[in-house]
Coordinates of C-alpha atoms in Angstrom, one line a residue:
Chain F
M1 CA -18.4 -75.2 133.0
T2 CA -20.4 -78.3 132.2
R3 CA -21.7 -79.9 129.1
D4 CA -25.2 -78.6 129.8
N5 CA -24.4 -74.9 130.0
L6 CA -21.6 -75.0 127.4
V7 CA -23.6 -73.5 124.6
S8 CA -25.2 -70.8 126.7
E9 CA -21.8 -69.8 128.1
V10 CA -20.5 -69.5 124.6
M11 CA -23.5 -67.6 123.6
N12 CA -22.8 -65.1 126.4
M13 CA -19.2 -64.7 125.1
K14 CA -20.6 -63.9 121.7
N15 CA -23.1 -61.4 123.0
E16 CA -20.2 -59.7 124.8
G17 CA -18.6 -59.2 121.4
C18 CA -15.8 -61.8 121.7
R19 CA -14.0 -63.3 118.7
F20 CA -13.6 -67.1 118.7
V21 CA -9.9 -67.9 118.6
T22 CA -9.8 -71.7 118.7
M23 CA -10.4 -74.8 120.7
S24 CA -7.8 -77.1 122.2
T25 CA -7.9 -80.5 123.8
V26 CA -5.5 -82.2 126.1
L27 CA -5.7 -85.8 127.4
T28 CA -6.1 -86.0 131.1
A29 CA -6.6 -89.7 131.4
E30 CA -6.7 -92.7 129.0
D31 CA -10.1 -91.8 127.7
A32 CA -10.9 -88.3 128.9
V33 CA -9.9 -84.9 127.7
D34 CA -10.0 -81.3 128.8
V35 CA -11.6 -79.2 126.1
L36 CA -10.6 -75.5 126.1
Y37 CA -12.3 -72.8 124.3
H38 CA -10.3 -69.6 123.6
F39 CA -12.0 -66.2 123.0
E40 CA -10.5 -62.8 122.4
K41 CA -11.8 -59.3 123.0
D42 CA -9.6 -56.1 123.0
F43 CA -6.5 -58.3 123.1
E44 CA -7.6 -60.1 126.3
V45 CA -7.9 -63.8 125.9
T46 CA -10.6 -65.7 127.9
H47 CA -10.4 -69.5 128.3
L48 CA -13.4 -71.7 129.0
R49 CA -12.6 -75.2 130.2
L50 CA -14.8 -78.2 129.9
A51 CA -12.9 -80.5 132.3
D52 CA -12.5 -84.3 132.2
Q53 CA -14.8 -84.9 129.3
P54 CA -15.0 -88.6 128.5
L55 CA -14.1 -89.2 124.9
A56 CA -17.0 -91.6 124.4
E57 CA -19.7 -89.1 125.2
P58 CA -20.7 -86.5 122.7
V59 CA -20.1 -82.8 123.3
P60 CA -22.7 -80.2 122.2
S61 CA -21.3 -78.4 119.2
I62 CA -20.9 -74.6 119.4
S63 CA -20.8 -74.3 115.6
G64 CA -24.3 -73.0 115.7
V65 CA -23.1 -70.0 117.7
Y66 CA -19.8 -69.5 116.0
F67 CA -19.8 -71.0 112.5
C68 CA -16.0 -70.9 112.5
A69 CA -15.8 -73.4 115.3
M70 CA -16.9 -76.0 112.7
L71 CA -13.4 -76.5 111.4
A72 CA -11.9 -76.8 114.9
E73 CA -14.5 -79.3 116.0
N74 CA -14.1 -81.4 112.9
E75 CA -10.3 -81.4 113.5
L76 CA -10.8 -82.7 117.1
R77 CA -13.2 -85.3 115.7
D78 CA -10.2 -86.5 113.5
L79 CA -7.5 -86.3 116.0
F80 CA -9.3 -87.5 119.2
G81 CA -12.3 -89.3 117.8
M82 CA -14.6 -87.0 119.8
R83 CA -18.2 -86.7 118.9
F84 CA -20.1 -83.4 118.6
T85 CA -23.9 -83.1 118.4
G86 CA -25.3 -80.6 116.0
L87 CA -22.3 -79.9 113.9
V88 CA -23.3 -77.6 111.0
L89 CA -20.9 -79.2 108.6
D90 CA -19.8 -82.7 109.5
F91 CA -16.9 -84.3 107.7
N92 CA -17.2 -87.4 109.8
R93 CA -13.5 -88.0 110.5
T94 CA -12.4 -87.1 107.0
L95 CA -11.4 -83.5 107.3
F96 CA -7.7 -84.4 107.5
L97 CA -7.6 -88.1 107.5
D98 CA -8.5 -90.5 104.7
E99 CA -11.2 -93.1 105.0
E100 CA -8.6 -95.9 105.0
V101 CA -7.0 -94.6 108.2
T102 CA -8.5 -96.5 111.1
T103 CA -6.6 -95.3 114.1
V104 CA -7.3 -92.3 116.2
P105 CA -3.9 -90.5 116.1
L106 CA -3.7 -88.8 119.4
V107 CA -5.3 -91.4 121.6
N108 CA -3.3 -94.6 122.3
N109 CA -4.7 -98.0 121.6
C110 CA -7.9 -96.9 120.1
K111 CA -9.2 -98.0 116.7
I112 CA -12.2 -97.0 114.8
T113 CA -14.5 -99.2 112.7
P114 CA -15.4 -97.5 109.5
T115 CA -19.0 -96.2 109.4
N116 CA -21.0 -95.0 106.5
Chain W
M1 CA 13.7 -86.8 60.3
F2 CA 10.6 -85.3 61.8
K3 CA 10.7 -88.0 64.5
S4 CA 14.2 -87.1 65.5
L5 CA 13.3 -83.5 65.6
I6 CA 10.5 -84.3 68.1
K7 CA 12.9 -86.5 70.1
N8 CA 15.5 -83.8 70.3
S9 CA 13.1 -81.1 71.3
R10 CA 11.5 -83.2 74.0
A11 CA 14.8 -83.6 75.8
K12 CA 16.0 -80.1 75.1
S13 CA 12.8 -78.3 76.1
P14 CA 11.2 -80.3 78.9
W15 CA 7.9 -79.2 80.3
I16 CA 7.8 -79.7 84.0
M17 CA 4.9 -80.0 86.4
H18 CA 5.2 -79.3 90.1
F19 CA 3.1 -81.1 92.6
D20 CA 3.1 -80.2 96.3
C21 CA 2.6 -83.4 98.2
G22 CA 2.5 -82.4 101.8
S23 CA 5.6 -80.3 102.0
C24 CA 6.1 -77.4 104.4
N25 CA 6.2 -74.9 101.4
G26 CA 9.9 -74.3 101.8
C27 CA 10.7 -76.5 98.8
D28 CA 7.7 -75.2 96.8
I29 CA 8.7 -71.6 97.0
E30 CA 12.2 -72.6 96.0
V31 CA 10.9 -74.4 92.9
L32 CA 8.9 -71.3 92.0
A33 CA 12.0 -69.2 92.7
C34 CA 13.8 -71.2 89.9
L35 CA 11.3 -69.7 87.5
T36 CA 11.8 -66.1 88.5
P37 CA 14.4 -63.7 87.1
L38 CA 17.4 -64.5 89.3
Y39 CA 17.5 -68.2 88.3
D40 CA 15.2 -68.2 85.3
V41 CA 15.2 -71.8 84.1
E42 CA 13.1 -70.8 81.1
R43 CA 16.3 -69.8 79.4
F44 CA 17.0 -73.6 79.2
G45 CA 13.6 -74.2 77.7
V46 CA 12.1 -75.4 80.9
V47 CA 8.4 -74.4 81.1
N48 CA 6.2 -74.9 84.1
V49 CA 2.8 -76.3 83.2
G50 CA -0.3 -77.0 85.2
N51 CA -1.7 -79.9 83.2
P52 CA -0.2 -83.4 83.7
K53 CA -1.0 -84.3 80.1
H54 CA 1.4 -81.6 78.8
A55 CA 4.2 -82.5 81.2
D56 CA 7.4 -84.5 80.6
V57 CA 9.0 -84.2 84.1
L58 CA 7.2 -84.3 87.4
L59 CA 8.7 -82.4 90.3
V60 CA 7.4 -83.6 93.7
T61 CA 8.0 -81.9 97.0
G62 CA 7.2 -83.2 100.4
T63 CA 6.0 -86.4 102.0
V64 CA 3.3 -88.6 100.8
N65 CA 0.2 -89.0 103.1
H66 CA -2.7 -91.3 102.9
R67 CA -4.9 -88.8 101.0
N68 CA -2.6 -87.3 98.5
K69 CA -1.0 -90.6 97.4
K70 CA -4.0 -91.2 95.2
V71 CA -3.7 -87.8 93.7
L72 CA 0.0 -88.3 93.1
K73 CA -0.6 -91.7 91.5
N74 CA -3.4 -90.3 89.4
L75 CA -1.2 -87.4 88.1
Y76 CA 1.7 -89.7 87.3
D77 CA -0.6 -92.0 85.4
Q78 CA -1.9 -89.1 83.3
M79 CA 1.5 -88.0 82.1
P80 CA 2.5 -89.3 78.7
E81 CA 5.4 -91.8 78.3
P82 CA 8.3 -91.4 78.6
K83 CA 8.4 -89.4 81.8
A84 CA 10.8 -88.6 84.6
V85 CA 10.1 -88.0 88.3
I86 CA 12.3 -85.8 90.5
A87 CA 11.8 -85.9 94.3
I88 CA 12.8 -82.6 96.0
G89 CA 14.0 -82.2 99.5
A90 CA 14.6 -84.5 102.5
C91 CA 10.8 -85.1 102.8
G92 CA 10.5 -86.2 99.2
A93 CA 13.4 -88.7 99.7
T94 CA 12.5 -90.3 103.0
G95 CA 9.9 -88.3 104.8
G96 CA 12.5 -86.0 106.4
V97 CA 11.7 -84.5 109.8
F98 CA 8.1 -85.7 109.5
R99 CA 8.8 -89.4 109.0
D100 CA 7.6 -90.4 112.5
A101 CA 4.2 -88.6 112.2
Y102 CA 1.2 -90.8 111.9
N103 CA -0.2 -89.5 108.6
V104 CA 3.1 -89.8 106.7
V105 CA 3.6 -92.8 104.4
G106 CA 7.2 -91.9 103.6
G107 CA 9.1 -90.7 100.6
V108 CA 7.7 -90.2 97.1
D109 CA 9.3 -93.6 96.0
K110 CA 6.7 -95.4 98.1
V111 CA 4.1 -94.6 95.5
I112 CA 5.8 -93.9 92.1
P113 CA 9.2 -94.6 90.7
V114 CA 11.7 -91.8 91.2
D115 CA 14.6 -91.0 89.0
V116 CA 16.5 -88.2 90.8
Y117 CA 16.5 -87.2 94.5
V118 CA 17.4 -83.6 95.3
P119 CA 18.7 -83.2 98.9
G120 CA 18.3 -80.3 101.2
C121 CA 15.8 -78.9 103.7
P122 CA 14.7 -76.9 101.9
A123 CA 16.6 -77.7 98.7
K124 CA 18.3 -74.6 97.2
P125 CA 17.3 -73.4 93.8
E126 CA 20.8 -74.3 92.5
A127 CA 20.3 -77.8 93.7
I128 CA 16.9 -78.1 92.1
I129 CA 18.2 -76.9 88.8
D130 CA 21.0 -79.4 89.1
G131 CA 18.5 -82.1 89.8
V132 CA 16.4 -81.2 86.8
V133 CA 19.5 -81.3 84.6
E134 CA 20.4 -84.7 86.0
G135 CA 16.8 -85.8 85.5
L136 CA 16.9 -84.7 81.9
K137 CA 19.8 -87.1 81.2
K138 CA 17.7 -90.0 82.4
F139 CA 14.8 -88.6 80.4
Q140 CA 16.8 -88.5 77.3
Q141 CA 17.9 -92.1 77.7
K142 CA 14.2 -93.0 78.1
V143 CA 13.4 -91.1 74.9
E144 CA 16.2 -93.0 73.1
Q145 CA 14.9 -96.3 74.3
A146 CA 11.4 -95.5 73.3
G147 CA 12.8 -94.9 69.8
Chain Y
M1 CA -32.0 -73.1 87.6
A2 CA -30.0 -76.3 87.6
R3 CA -27.1 -76.5 90.0
T4 CA -23.8 -78.0 89.1
V5 CA -20.9 -79.0 91.3
I6 CA -17.4 -78.0 90.0
P7 CA -14.4 -79.3 91.7
F8 CA -11.6 -76.8 92.2
G9 CA -8.2 -78.3 93.0
P10 CA -6.3 -80.1 94.5
Q11 CA -3.9 -79.7 91.6
H12 CA -4.7 -76.3 90.1
P13 CA -2.4 -74.0 88.1
V14 CA -2.8 -71.0 90.4
L15 CA -2.4 -73.0 93.6
P16 CA 1.0 -73.7 94.7
E17 CA -0.5 -76.0 97.3
P18 CA -3.3 -78.6 97.3
I19 CA -6.7 -77.5 98.6
H20 CA -9.9 -78.8 97.3
L21 CA -13.1 -76.8 97.0
K22 CA -16.4 -78.1 95.8
L23 CA -18.1 -75.2 94.1
V24 CA -21.9 -75.3 93.7
V25 CA -22.6 -73.1 90.7
E26 CA -25.7 -71.8 88.9
D27 CA -24.6 -70.7 85.5
E28 CA -21.4 -68.8 86.1
I29 CA -22.4 -67.7 89.6
V30 CA -21.0 -69.6 92.6
K31 CA -23.6 -70.3 95.2
E32 CA -21.8 -72.3 97.8
A33 CA -18.3 -73.6 98.5
V34 CA -17.4 -76.7 100.6
P35 CA -13.8 -77.2 101.5
A36 CA -12.0 -80.6 101.5
L37 CA -8.7 -80.5 103.3
G38 CA -6.2 -83.1 104.3
Y39 CA -3.9 -83.3 101.3
V40 CA -1.0 -81.9 103.3
H41 CA -1.9 -83.2 106.8
R42 CA 1.2 -84.8 108.4
G43 CA 0.3 -84.9 112.1
L44 CA 3.0 -82.7 113.6
E45 CA 1.2 -82.1 116.9
M46 CA 1.7 -85.7 117.8
L47 CA 5.5 -85.5 117.2
V48 CA 5.8 -84.1 120.7
A49 CA 5.7 -87.6 122.0
K50 CA 8.7 -88.6 120.0
R51 CA 11.0 -85.5 120.1
D52 CA 12.1 -83.6 123.2
Y53 CA 11.2 -79.9 123.6
H54 CA 14.5 -78.6 122.2
Q55 CA 14.1 -80.7 119.0
M56 CA 10.6 -79.6 118.5
I57 CA 11.9 -76.2 117.4
Q58 CA 13.1 -77.8 114.2
V59 CA 9.7 -79.4 113.7
C60 CA 7.8 -76.1 114.4
E61 CA 9.9 -74.3 111.8
R62 CA 8.7 -76.8 109.3
V63 CA 5.0 -76.3 110.1
C64 CA 5.3 -73.7 107.3
G65 CA 8.4 -73.0 105.3
I66 CA 7.4 -69.5 104.5
C67 CA 6.9 -68.1 108.0
S68 CA 9.2 -70.6 109.7
M69 CA 11.0 -68.0 111.9
I70 CA 7.8 -66.8 113.4
H71 CA 6.6 -70.3 114.3
A72 CA 9.9 -70.9 116.0
V73 CA 9.6 -67.6 117.9
C74 CA 6.1 -68.4 119.0
Y75 CA 7.1 -71.9 120.2
S76 CA 10.1 -70.8 122.1
Q77 CA 8.2 -67.9 123.7
T78 CA 5.6 -70.3 124.9
I79 CA 8.3 -72.6 126.5
E80 CA 10.2 -69.6 127.9
E81 CA 7.0 -68.3 129.5
M82 CA 6.4 -71.7 131.1
M83 CA 10.0 -72.0 132.4
G84 CA 10.3 -68.4 133.4
I85 CA 13.3 -67.7 131.2
E86 CA 14.5 -64.1 130.6
V87 CA 15.5 -63.7 127.0
P88 CA 18.5 -61.4 126.5
K89 CA 17.5 -58.0 125.0
R90 CA 19.9 -58.6 122.1
A91 CA 18.2 -61.9 121.2
Q92 CA 14.8 -60.3 121.4
V93 CA 15.8 -57.6 118.9
L94 CA 17.4 -60.0 116.6
R95 CA 14.3 -62.2 116.6
V96 CA 12.3 -59.1 115.5
I97 CA 14.7 -58.5 112.6
W98 CA 14.5 -62.0 111.2
S99 CA 10.7 -62.1 111.8
E100 CA 10.2 -58.9 109.9
L101 CA 12.5 -60.1 107.1
H102 CA 10.2 -63.2 106.9
R103 CA 7.1 -61.1 106.8
M104 CA 8.5 -59.1 104.0
H105 CA 9.5 -62.1 101.9
S106 CA 6.2 -63.8 102.6
H107 CA 4.1 -60.8 101.6
L108 CA 6.1 -60.2 98.4
L109 CA 5.8 -63.9 97.6
W110 CA 2.1 -63.6 98.0
L111 CA 1.8 -60.4 96.0
G112 CA 3.7 -62.1 93.2
L113 CA 1.4 -65.2 93.2
F114 CA -1.6 -62.9 93.4
A115 CA -0.5 -61.0 90.3
D116 CA 0.1 -64.3 88.6
A117 CA -3.4 -65.5 89.5
F118 CA -5.0 -62.7 87.5
G119 CA -2.5 -63.1 84.7
F120 CA -0.2 -60.2 85.3
E121 CA 3.0 -62.2 84.9
A122 CA 5.3 -59.2 84.5
L123 CA 4.4 -57.9 87.9
F124 CA 4.9 -61.5 89.3
M125 CA 8.5 -61.6 88.0
Q126 CA 9.2 -58.0 89.1
I127 CA 8.1 -58.7 92.7
W128 CA 9.9 -62.0 93.0
K129 CA 13.1 -60.2 91.8
I130 CA 12.8 -57.8 94.7
R131 CA 12.1 -60.7 97.1
E132 CA 15.4 -62.3 96.2
R133 CA 17.3 -59.5 97.9
I134 CA 15.6 -60.4 101.2
L135 CA 16.5 -64.1 100.8
D136 CA 20.1 -63.0 100.2
I137 CA 20.0 -61.2 103.5
N138 CA 18.7 -64.4 105.2
E139 CA 21.4 -66.5 103.6
A140 CA 24.2 -64.1 104.4
T141 CA 23.1 -63.7 108.1
A142 CA 21.7 -67.1 109.0
G143 CA 23.1 -69.5 106.4
N144 CA 19.8 -70.5 104.7
R145 CA 17.5 -68.9 102.4
V146 CA 14.1 -69.9 103.6
I147 CA 14.2 -71.8 106.8
V148 CA 16.8 -69.9 108.8
S149 CA 16.8 -71.9 112.0
V150 CA 18.3 -69.2 114.2
N151 CA 16.1 -69.8 117.2
V152 CA 16.9 -71.8 120.2
I153 CA 15.0 -71.9 123.5
G154 CA 16.2 -68.9 125.5
G155 CA 17.5 -66.8 122.6
V156 CA 19.1 -67.0 119.2
R157 CA 22.2 -68.7 117.9
A158 CA 23.5 -66.2 115.4
D159 CA 24.5 -62.5 115.6
L160 CA 24.8 -59.6 113.2
N161 CA 28.2 -57.9 113.0
P162 CA 28.4 -54.2 112.2
E163 CA 29.3 -54.8 108.5
Q164 CA 26.2 -57.0 108.1
R165 CA 24.1 -54.3 109.7
D166 CA 25.3 -51.7 107.4
W167 CA 24.9 -54.0 104.4
I168 CA 21.3 -54.8 105.5
E169 CA 20.5 -51.1 105.7
S170 CA 21.8 -50.4 102.3
E171 CA 19.9 -53.4 100.8
L172 CA 16.7 -52.2 102.5
K173 CA 17.2 -48.8 100.8
I174 CA 17.3 -50.5 97.4
I175 CA 14.3 -52.7 98.3
E176 CA 12.3 -49.7 99.4
K177 CA 13.2 -47.8 96.2
E178 CA 12.2 -50.7 94.0
L179 CA 8.9 -51.2 95.9
K180 CA 8.1 -47.5 95.6
E181 CA 8.6 -47.8 91.8
I182 CA 6.0 -50.6 91.5
Q183 CA 3.7 -49.2 94.2
S184 CA 1.4 -47.4 91.8
T185 CA 1.1 -50.5 89.6
V186 CA 0.2 -52.7 92.5
L187 CA -2.4 -50.3 94.0
N188 CA -3.7 -48.3 91.1
D189 CA -3.2 -50.2 87.8
Y190 CA -6.4 -50.7 85.7
T191 CA -5.8 -54.5 85.3
V192 CA -5.2 -55.0 89.0
K193 CA -8.3 -53.0 90.0
A194 CA -10.5 -54.6 87.4
R195 CA -9.8 -58.0 88.9
T196 CA -9.7 -57.2 92.6
V197 CA -11.9 -54.2 93.5
G198 CA -15.3 -55.4 94.9
K199 CA -14.4 -59.1 94.6
G200 CA -14.8 -61.3 97.7
I201 CA -16.2 -58.7 100.1
L202 CA -16.0 -59.5 103.8
T203 CA -17.7 -56.9 106.0
Y204 CA -16.4 -55.8 109.4
E205 CA -19.1 -57.8 111.3
Q206 CA -18.5 -60.9 109.2
A207 CA -14.7 -60.7 109.7
W208 CA -15.1 -60.4 113.4
E209 CA -17.7 -63.1 113.8
L210 CA -16.1 -65.6 111.6
G211 CA -12.8 -65.2 113.4
A212 CA -10.7 -64.0 110.6
A213 CA -7.0 -63.2 111.3
G214 CA -4.3 -61.0 110.0
P215 CA -4.5 -59.0 106.8
T216 CA -7.9 -60.6 106.1
L217 CA -9.2 -59.0 109.3
R218 CA -7.4 -55.7 108.9
G219 CA -8.6 -55.5 105.2
S220 CA -12.1 -55.3 106.6
G221 CA -11.3 -52.4 108.9
V222 CA -10.6 -54.2 112.2
K223 CA -7.6 -52.8 114.0
S224 CA -6.2 -56.0 115.3
D225 CA -2.5 -57.0 115.1
M226 CA -0.9 -59.2 117.6
R227 CA 2.3 -57.1 117.4
M228 CA 0.2 -54.6 119.4
L229 CA 0.6 -57.0 122.3
K230 CA 4.2 -55.9 122.4
Y231 CA 5.7 -59.3 122.8
G232 CA 9.4 -59.9 122.7
G233 CA 11.4 -57.1 121.0
Y234 CA 8.3 -55.3 119.7
K235 CA 7.9 -53.4 123.0
L236 CA 11.0 -51.4 122.0
L237 CA 9.6 -50.3 118.6
D238 CA 7.0 -47.8 117.4
F239 CA 4.3 -49.6 115.6
E240 CA 0.9 -48.7 114.2
P241 CA -1.1 -51.5 112.4
V242 CA -2.1 -51.1 108.8
V243 CA -5.8 -51.0 108.3
E244 CA -8.0 -50.8 105.1
T245 CA -11.7 -50.6 105.2
A246 CA -13.0 -51.8 101.9
G247 CA -13.0 -55.5 102.8
D248 CA -12.4 -56.7 99.2
S249 CA -9.5 -58.5 97.6
W250 CA -7.9 -55.1 96.7
A251 CA -8.0 -54.0 100.4
R252 CA -6.3 -57.2 101.5
A253 CA -3.6 -56.7 98.8
A254 CA -3.1 -53.1 99.9
V255 CA -2.7 -54.1 103.5
R256 CA 0.0 -56.5 102.6
F257 CA 1.8 -54.1 100.4
R258 CA 1.8 -51.4 103.0
E259 CA 3.0 -53.9 105.6
V260 CA 6.1 -54.6 103.6
L261 CA 7.0 -51.0 103.7
Q262 CA 6.2 -51.0 107.4
S263 CA 8.4 -54.0 108.0
I264 CA 11.3 -52.2 106.3
D265 CA 10.8 -49.5 108.9
L266 CA 10.6 -52.0 111.8
V267 CA 13.9 -53.7 110.7
R268 CA 15.6 -50.3 110.6
Q269 CA 14.3 -49.4 114.1
A270 CA 15.3 -52.8 115.4
I271 CA 18.8 -52.5 114.0
A272 CA 19.2 -49.2 115.8
K273 CA 18.0 -50.8 119.0
I274 CA 20.6 -53.6 119.0
P275 CA 22.3 -53.1 122.4
R276 CA 25.9 -52.1 122.3
G277 CA 28.3 -54.1 124.5
D278 CA 25.9 -56.7 125.8
R279 CA 26.7 -59.7 123.6
D280 CA 24.6 -62.3 125.4
L281 CA 22.7 -64.3 122.7
A282 CA 20.8 -66.9 124.7
A283 CA 19.9 -67.6 128.3
K284 CA 20.8 -70.8 130.0
V285 CA 18.1 -73.4 130.0
K286 CA 17.9 -75.8 132.9
G287 CA 15.3 -78.4 133.7
N288 CA 12.1 -79.3 131.8
P289 CA 9.0 -77.2 131.2
E290 CA 6.0 -77.7 133.4
G291 CA 2.4 -76.3 133.3
E292 CA 0.2 -74.8 130.6
A293 CA 0.9 -71.8 128.4
F294 CA -0.9 -70.0 125.7
M295 CA 0.9 -67.7 123.3
R296 CA -0.2 -65.5 120.3
V297 CA 2.1 -63.9 117.8
E298 CA 1.5 -62.1 114.5
Q299 CA 2.5 -64.0 111.4
P300 CA 2.4 -62.7 107.9
R301 CA -1.0 -64.3 107.5
G302 CA -2.3 -63.3 110.9
E303 CA -2.5 -64.4 114.5
C304 CA -0.8 -67.7 115.3
V305 CA -1.7 -69.5 118.5
Y306 CA 0.3 -72.0 120.4
Y307 CA -1.1 -73.9 123.4
I308 CA 1.4 -76.2 125.2
K309 CA 0.9 -78.4 128.2
A310 CA 3.9 -80.1 129.9
S311 CA 4.4 -82.1 133.0
G312 CA 8.1 -81.7 133.8
K313 CA 9.3 -84.3 131.3
K314 CA 11.6 -84.0 128.3
N315 CA 8.6 -84.5 126.0
L316 CA 5.7 -82.2 126.1
D317 CA 2.2 -83.6 126.8
R318 CA 0.4 -81.7 124.2
M319 CA 1.1 -79.0 121.7
R320 CA -1.8 -77.4 119.9
I321 CA -1.1 -75.0 117.0
R322 CA -3.8 -72.8 115.5
T323 CA -2.5 -71.2 112.4
P324 CA -3.9 -68.1 110.7
T325 CA -5.1 -69.8 107.5
F326 CA -7.1 -72.3 109.7
A327 CA -9.0 -69.2 111.0
N328 CA -9.3 -67.7 107.5
V329 CA -11.0 -70.7 105.8
P330 CA -14.5 -69.9 107.3
P331 CA -14.3 -66.3 106.1
L332 CA -13.3 -67.6 102.7
L333 CA -16.5 -69.7 102.6
A334 CA -18.4 -66.5 103.3
M335 CA -16.6 -64.5 100.5
V336 CA -17.1 -67.0 97.7
P337 CA -20.9 -67.0 97.3
N338 CA -22.3 -64.9 94.5
C339 CA -19.0 -64.3 92.8
E340 CA -18.3 -65.4 89.3
L341 CA -16.5 -68.7 88.7
A342 CA -13.5 -66.9 87.1
D343 CA -13.0 -64.9 90.2
V344 CA -12.7 -67.9 92.5
P345 CA -8.9 -68.3 92.1
V346 CA -8.3 -64.6 92.9
I347 CA -10.6 -64.7 96.0
V348 CA -9.0 -67.9 97.3
L349 CA -5.6 -66.4 97.0
S350 CA -6.7 -63.2 98.6
I351 CA -6.7 -64.8 102.1
D352 CA -3.1 -65.9 101.4
P353 CA -3.8 -69.5 102.0
C354 CA -1.0 -71.5 103.5
I355 CA -2.3 -75.1 103.5
S356 CA 0.7 -76.7 105.1
C357 CA 0.0 -74.3 108.1
T358 CA -3.6 -75.2 108.1
E359 CA -3.2 -78.9 108.2
R360 CA 0.1 -79.3 109.9

């Protein structure tokens, strides 16, 4: 799966009647992550993987397809400093963290400058 | 005469407020369990209130993080003088099992002065009641000093 | 009509935990709700870098103090799957017993708080009195009331002797009798119905699409319970999920109340299934975990997901926890619009929010 067909793949899952379970990310290099999307139907879990996504580049948001992905995407924004384009409800790094926190927790040696 | 009546009743019937400050819920449900029929602290005149302006004693459970430290400070400032603070559980004292995590500032005493620490993870209702009684002694001293 | 924003929380009398909602109201009618979280966020997922995978059990138990046992079961099952460890049958059954005891005390705790939220304090006290018996069982068998800490990777560290089993059975009889006594109050009382029936409706389609979990999902008529996956000791037990179809706060309360009775039955079945003779409590664990694993179990609040990646080191690379309340917040936002302001506390409580789970 690539960044370009991500939203359409997720749309397919929704049309098949799958339930969105959650998203996970795992660091694969200093500045790249694997993004995993987990879906469920009839107790079968399907995983979609967006491999080696550079942290600096924005990922298209799937919150337009599954509204509930909004919380998970905002969480990853907090924890990894990832960016999502087209988030329906954007907390801009303040879902869990406070404005005064300037480090990205799960990525080493990475600081953020406050933006308004 | 009237003044001493108020002084006495403040220490004999303290109103407590409970604030969950990033705990795992273990201590919170034990604080609530103190109010229910088995332990029933209301028989000692202890009433749980939700409004900081009514409260004499603040029970804090859990670690302080960057966001809730402002809420905690705000609640503490709203309470009328004199007041006592009781930190419950290992997290309230030092940060407990979470002390290494990035969003944890530490124990409650990093933000507001604490009078009594109750140990345990989670603290047992017996220990919490013990801590409240201990806290009341300090509270009474403060009432005396305030005159 | 002018719109006003009313803040709800973080410190609120009905909430045992801090969550903040911004409610946009027109007159008394709520039009929109925006959540603000982060008051309990500690950053547990990152602790994998500092603790080894055995120590992480203690951290996972403290994701949430109410359903601690089930978090620990989920975590150890994930590691066991990765390392290919065969858990002894006795340990699997014992895990079920403590898990179901946790489910019972969690549901009763919630029912009490729920009753308190609409001002029925007598019911609150009554339910919490019953709950104390379950905590006594926990304390007598595992040594602690709430966080029992009986799990280790590969099994459990405590056993039940025959006297304890008989005593648990007799306690369960009393609990069941006391619950039957209050059943008609919880489900049919005028006060309860007036505050819960028709409040916070979540339809079948909404529940599925918004990814609800647990009693919130089953209260809307979806037959989905992770215990149907038959993980661990559940493959030995007869089990049929509790489903209600109304989708309102009352249905969610009814699901939970009936699940308590069901858990009593499951504990009884599990006690009968404890193998005779075979006294093995935990399998030997050698080496370090490697690979990726994904595990789902049913918590009192719904489906809990652990995703773990490890690369043969003592410390795990990544642990991701998706807790049921995290999944239930979007449905909550769909329930609140067009309700009255005074019903907001009841509706918020009806998803059984566990904020320390949500934010970890």
